[in-house]
Short mmCIF file of C-alpha atoms in Angstrom, two decimals:
data_model
loop_
_atom_site.label_atom_id
_atom_site.label_comp_id
_atom_site.label_asym_id
_atom_site.label_seq_id
_atom_site.Cartn_x
_atom_site.Cartn_y
_atom_site.Cartn_z
CA MET A 1 -18.85 0.07 -5.88
CA SER A 2 -18.51 3.59 -4.48
CA VAL A 3 -15.45 4.83 -2.63
CA GLY A 4 -17.40 4.86 0.63
CA GLN A 5 -18.44 1.25 0.14
CA LEU A 6 -14.86 0.27 -0.68
CA LEU A 7 -13.60 1.87 2.52
CA LEU A 8 -16.22 -0.02 4.52
CA VAL A 9 -15.35 -3.33 2.82
CA ASN A 10 -11.65 -2.89 3.56
CA ALA A 11 -12.42 -1.90 7.14
CA ALA A 12 -14.41 -5.14 7.52
CA VAL A 13 -11.59 -7.17 5.94
CA ILE A 14 -9.00 -5.62 8.24
CA LEU A 15 -11.24 -6.15 11.28
CA ALA A 16 -11.85 -9.80 10.43
CA THR A 17 -8.18 -10.58 9.77
CA MET A 18 -7.00 -8.79 12.90
CA VAL A 19 -9.51 -10.62 15.12
CA ALA A 20 -8.47 -13.93 13.53
CA LEU A 21 -4.81 -13.08 14.06
CA TRP A 22 -5.54 -12.15 17.68
CA ILE A 23 -7.14 -15.56 18.26
CA VAL A 24 -4.05 -17.24 16.79
CA SER A 25 -1.83 -15.12 19.04
CA LEU A 26 -3.71 -16.36 22.11
CA ARG A 27 -3.06 -19.92 21.03
CA LEU A 28 0.64 -19.24 20.38
CA LYS A 29 1.05 -16.84 23.33
CA ASP A 30 2.86 -14.52 20.94
CA ALA A 31 1.34 -11.11 20.16
CA SER A 32 4.27 -10.15 17.94
CA ILE A 33 2.80 -12.11 15.03
CA VAL A 34 0.88 -8.89 14.35
CA ASP A 35 4.14 -7.31 13.17
CA LEU A 36 4.70 -10.10 10.64
CA TYR A 37 1.25 -9.39 9.22
CA TRP A 38 1.81 -5.63 8.90
CA GLY A 39 3.11 -5.62 5.32
CA LEU A 40 0.88 -8.48 4.20
CA GLY A 41 -2.21 -6.68 5.48
CA PHE A 42 -1.57 -3.78 3.10
CA VAL A 43 -1.17 -6.25 0.25
CA ILE A 44 -4.62 -7.69 1.00
CA VAL A 45 -6.15 -4.20 1.12
CA ALA A 46 -4.49 -3.32 -2.19
CA TRP A 47 -5.90 -6.34 -4.01
CA VAL A 48 -9.36 -6.12 -2.48
CA SER A 49 -9.44 -2.55 -3.78
CA PHE A 50 -8.06 -3.59 -7.17
CA TRP A 51 -10.72 -6.23 -7.78
CA ALA A 52 -13.51 -3.99 -6.49
CA MET A 53 -12.72 -1.08 -8.81
CA PRO A 54 -12.24 -0.68 -12.58
CA SER A 55 -8.60 -1.26 -13.45
CA SER A 56 -6.30 1.48 -14.74
CA TRP A 57 -2.59 2.18 -14.88
CA ARG A 58 -2.96 3.94 -11.53
CA SER A 59 -4.70 1.00 -9.87
CA ILE A 60 -2.20 -1.50 -11.29
CA LEU A 61 0.71 0.59 -10.04
CA LEU A 62 -0.77 1.01 -6.58
CA ALA A 63 -1.48 -2.72 -6.25
CA VAL A 64 1.91 -3.84 -7.57
CA LEU A 65 4.01 -1.31 -5.63
CA THR A 66 2.16 -2.09 -2.40
CA THR A 67 2.58 -5.83 -3.00
CA VAL A 68 6.32 -5.62 -3.64
CA TRP A 69 6.84 -3.53 -0.50
CA GLY A 70 4.47 -5.50 1.74
CA LEU A 71 5.66 -8.99 0.81
CA ARG A 72 9.32 -8.03 1.18
CA LEU A 73 8.72 -6.49 4.60
CA SER A 74 6.68 -9.40 5.96
CA ALA A 75 9.14 -11.96 4.57
CA TYR A 76 12.09 -10.07 6.07
CA LEU A 77 10.46 -9.78 9.50
CA ALA A 78 9.50 -13.47 9.44
CA TRP A 79 13.10 -14.42 8.61
CA ARG A 80 14.58 -12.02 11.17
CA ASN A 81 12.31 -13.11 14.02
CA HIS A 82 12.21 -16.85 13.29
CA GLY A 83 12.81 -18.86 16.45
CA LYS A 84 13.22 -15.80 18.68
CA GLY A 85 9.86 -15.94 20.43
CA GLU A 86 7.69 -12.98 21.33
CA ASP A 87 9.05 -9.47 20.84
CA PRO A 88 10.25 -8.02 24.19
CA ARG A 89 7.86 -5.07 23.81
CA TYR A 90 4.84 -7.35 23.91
CA THR A 91 6.36 -9.55 26.60
CA ALA A 92 6.78 -6.50 28.82
CA MET A 93 3.18 -5.52 28.12
CA ARG A 94 2.06 -9.06 28.89
CA ASP A 95 3.92 -9.07 32.21
CA TYR A 96 2.48 -5.68 33.17
CA ARG A 97 -1.13 -6.56 32.30
CA GLY A 98 -1.03 -10.07 33.69
CA GLU A 99 -4.21 -12.09 33.21
CA SER A 100 -5.99 -9.21 31.49
CA PHE A 101 -3.51 -9.13 28.62
CA TRP A 102 -5.54 -11.57 26.52
CA TRP A 103 -8.35 -9.05 25.93
CA PHE A 104 -6.21 -5.92 26.35
CA SER A 105 -4.06 -7.02 23.40
CA LEU A 106 -7.10 -7.19 21.14
CA PHE A 107 -7.69 -3.45 21.45
CA SER A 108 -4.24 -2.03 22.19
CA VAL A 109 -2.29 -4.18 19.72
CA PHE A 110 -4.40 -5.82 17.02
CA LEU A 111 -7.31 -3.43 16.52
CA LEU A 112 -5.04 -0.43 17.01
CA GLN A 113 -2.69 -1.62 14.29
CA GLY A 114 -5.68 -2.46 12.11
CA SER A 115 -7.00 1.08 12.49
CA VAL A 116 -3.62 2.55 11.57
CA MET A 117 -3.43 0.18 8.59
CA TRP A 118 -6.81 1.35 7.30
CA LEU A 119 -5.84 5.02 7.70
CA VAL A 120 -2.37 4.74 6.18
CA SER A 121 -3.65 2.67 3.24
CA LEU A 122 -6.14 5.37 2.15
CA PRO A 123 -4.09 6.30 -0.95
CA VAL A 124 -3.99 2.63 -1.97
CA GLN A 125 -7.76 2.39 -1.55
CA VAL A 126 -9.02 5.74 -2.84
CA GLY A 127 -6.39 6.03 -5.57
CA GLN A 128 -7.67 2.88 -7.24
CA ALA A 129 -11.13 4.43 -7.59
CA SER A 130 -9.81 7.41 -9.57
CA ALA A 131 -10.51 7.66 -13.28
CA THR A 132 -8.05 10.56 -13.69
CA PRO A 133 -5.10 9.70 -15.97
CA LEU A 134 -1.78 9.13 -14.28
CA GLY A 135 0.19 12.37 -14.61
CA THR A 136 3.56 13.81 -13.71
CA ALA A 137 2.89 13.46 -9.97
CA GLY A 138 2.36 9.73 -10.45
CA LEU A 139 5.67 9.31 -12.27
CA ILE A 140 7.46 11.29 -9.55
CA GLY A 141 5.69 9.06 -7.04
CA VAL A 142 7.10 5.92 -8.64
CA ALA A 143 10.60 7.44 -8.44
CA VAL A 144 10.12 8.41 -4.78
CA TRP A 145 8.75 4.93 -4.00
CA THR A 146 11.76 3.32 -5.70
CA ILE A 147 14.26 5.38 -3.70
CA GLY A 148 12.37 4.57 -0.51
CA PHE A 149 12.22 0.87 -1.30
CA LEU A 150 15.96 0.75 -1.95
CA PHE A 151 16.72 2.57 1.29
CA GLU A 152 14.51 0.21 3.29
CA ALA A 153 15.60 -3.03 1.61
CA ILE A 154 19.32 -2.23 1.39
CA GLY A 155 19.34 -0.83 4.92
CA ASP A 156 17.75 -4.01 6.28
CA TYR A 157 20.18 -6.17 4.30
CA GLN A 158 23.23 -4.24 5.47
CA LEU A 159 22.13 -4.39 9.10
CA ALA A 160 21.39 -8.12 8.89
CA ARG A 161 24.86 -8.79 7.45
CA PHE A 162 26.44 -6.65 10.16
CA LYS A 163 24.62 -8.48 12.96
CA ALA A 164 25.59 -11.85 11.47
CA ARG A 165 29.28 -11.04 11.84
CA ARG A 166 30.95 -12.65 14.81
CA GLY A 167 31.79 -10.11 17.50
CA SER A 168 29.53 -7.34 16.16
CA GLY A 169 27.40 -7.17 19.32
CA LYS A 170 29.13 -4.16 20.86
CA GLN A 171 30.11 -2.46 17.63
CA VAL A 172 28.20 0.34 15.92
CA MET A 173 26.77 -0.11 12.46
CA ASP A 174 27.97 3.03 10.68
CA ARG A 175 28.67 1.71 7.20
CA GLY A 176 26.79 1.75 3.91
CA LEU A 177 23.54 3.68 4.16
CA TRP A 178 23.94 3.72 7.94
CA ARG A 179 26.86 6.10 7.50
CA TYR A 180 24.44 8.81 6.33
CA THR A 181 21.40 8.17 8.52
CA ARG A 182 20.93 6.22 11.72
CA HIS A 183 17.68 4.77 10.39
CA PRO A 184 17.80 4.27 6.60
CA ASN A 185 15.05 1.64 6.76
CA TYR A 186 12.63 4.00 8.50
CA PHE A 187 13.52 6.85 6.14
CA GLY A 188 12.86 4.51 3.21
CA ASN A 189 9.52 3.45 4.67
CA ALA A 190 8.41 7.07 4.90
CA LEU A 191 9.43 7.71 1.29
CA ILE A 192 7.48 4.66 0.16
CA TRP A 193 4.25 6.13 1.51
CA TRP A 194 4.97 9.59 0.11
CA GLY A 195 5.53 7.87 -3.22
CA LEU A 196 2.25 5.95 -3.05
CA PHE A 197 0.47 9.17 -2.14
CA LEU A 198 1.88 10.89 -5.23
CA VAL A 199 0.79 7.97 -7.42
CA ALA A 200 -2.72 8.11 -5.95
CA VAL A 201 -3.30 11.85 -5.61
CA THR A 202 -5.53 13.94 -7.88
CA PRO A 203 -6.54 17.60 -7.51
CA SER A 204 -9.61 16.52 -5.51
CA THR A 205 -7.80 14.08 -3.19
CA ILE A 206 -5.00 16.17 -1.72
CA TRP A 207 -6.39 15.15 1.68
CA LEU A 208 -4.84 11.71 1.12
CA ALA A 209 -1.61 13.32 2.35
CA ILE A 210 -2.85 12.32 5.80
CA SER A 211 -1.45 8.85 5.05
CA PRO A 212 2.26 9.69 4.61
CA VAL A 213 2.01 12.38 7.29
CA VAL A 214 0.72 9.84 9.82
CA MET A 215 3.27 7.22 8.76
CA THR A 216 6.16 9.68 8.96
CA PHE A 217 5.01 10.86 12.39
CA LEU A 218 4.75 7.28 13.68
CA LEU A 219 8.19 6.41 12.33
CA LEU A 220 9.76 9.51 13.86
CA LYS A 221 7.93 9.88 17.16
CA VAL A 222 6.19 6.63 18.13
CA SER A 223 7.16 3.18 16.89
CA GLY A 224 10.30 3.82 14.87
CA VAL A 225 13.15 6.22 15.52
CA ALA A 226 12.02 7.46 18.95
CA LEU A 227 11.39 3.96 20.34
CA LEU A 228 14.67 2.51 19.10
CA GLU A 229 16.70 5.54 20.16
CA ARG A 230 15.35 5.24 23.71
CA ARG A 231 16.50 1.62 23.80
CA LEU A 232 19.96 2.52 22.47
CA SER A 233 20.53 5.73 24.43
CA ASP A 234 22.58 4.02 27.15
CA ARG A 235 24.91 2.20 24.82
CA SER A 236 28.65 2.81 24.47
CA GLU A 237 30.45 6.08 23.94
CA GLU A 238 31.08 4.87 20.40
CA TYR A 239 27.35 4.89 19.76
CA ARG A 240 26.98 8.35 21.29
CA ASP A 241 29.71 9.54 18.90
CA TYR A 242 27.73 7.99 16.07
CA VAL A 243 24.65 9.95 17.19
CA ARG A 244 26.61 13.20 17.27
CA ARG A 245 27.94 12.85 13.74
CA THR A 246 25.02 11.15 11.94
CA ASN A 247 21.53 12.41 11.17
CA ALA A 248 18.74 10.41 12.80
CA PHE A 249 16.43 10.29 9.80
CA ILE A 250 17.14 12.32 6.66
CA PRO A 251 20.40 11.13 5.05
CA TRP A 252 23.29 13.59 4.98
CA TRP A 253 27.07 13.57 5.03
CA PRO A 254 28.46 12.71 8.48
CA ARG A 255 29.50 15.66 10.63
CA LYS A 256 33.12 15.89 11.59
CA GLN A 257 33.93 15.26 15.23
CA GLY A 258 33.87 18.44 17.30
CA THR A 259 31.58 20.31 14.88
#
């Protein structure tokens, strides 16, 4: 199978699964199930690519690293959102669109996320078709992926523990990794995709950098940091102090008050 054929096959797989998921969402009246599928969708793409292409150390690494990340993320989101109903973002969209939301959600939620999934997963797809031996960049990529995975997983764990504490509703989470960045999970997610890019890249596929660039941009400006910061901007003075002393994305030592 050629790379072009593989990309078409994965596009068809993503399209079919997203349409099926959309149909389920209509039945459940819950569009936020698309978020639970986000990590799992990459896992499916990784293994479709793995079985379609000759195996190598590079392809094994890409499939395994994507699987570990994707399954953890989907499992965590399923646990976090269990019993909470539809995400308020989709509920607001549903209320605004009214009766037209059923078809609007197909394009603006499910197919849009499917398109982003196909684009971001390019290193996982194209990298598995490469016959070039895994070099120094690949080893650095594994290290970058590992740091990113730890930031994302530990950050999620620390936040979940904090929220589970009685009386934490009005407090600010500024401990652990959250002491050094306001969004350690998003920073970790970005590193994961830079790591996968480094594992996948060869001299002829530098263009695959579009994947981590797009993911980093989305995390910073669209669905991650920017969206959450807008929702938290009117919180307490304690949170505004936290913003003043703590980097939004890249971890660094907290700034002293008044500096």
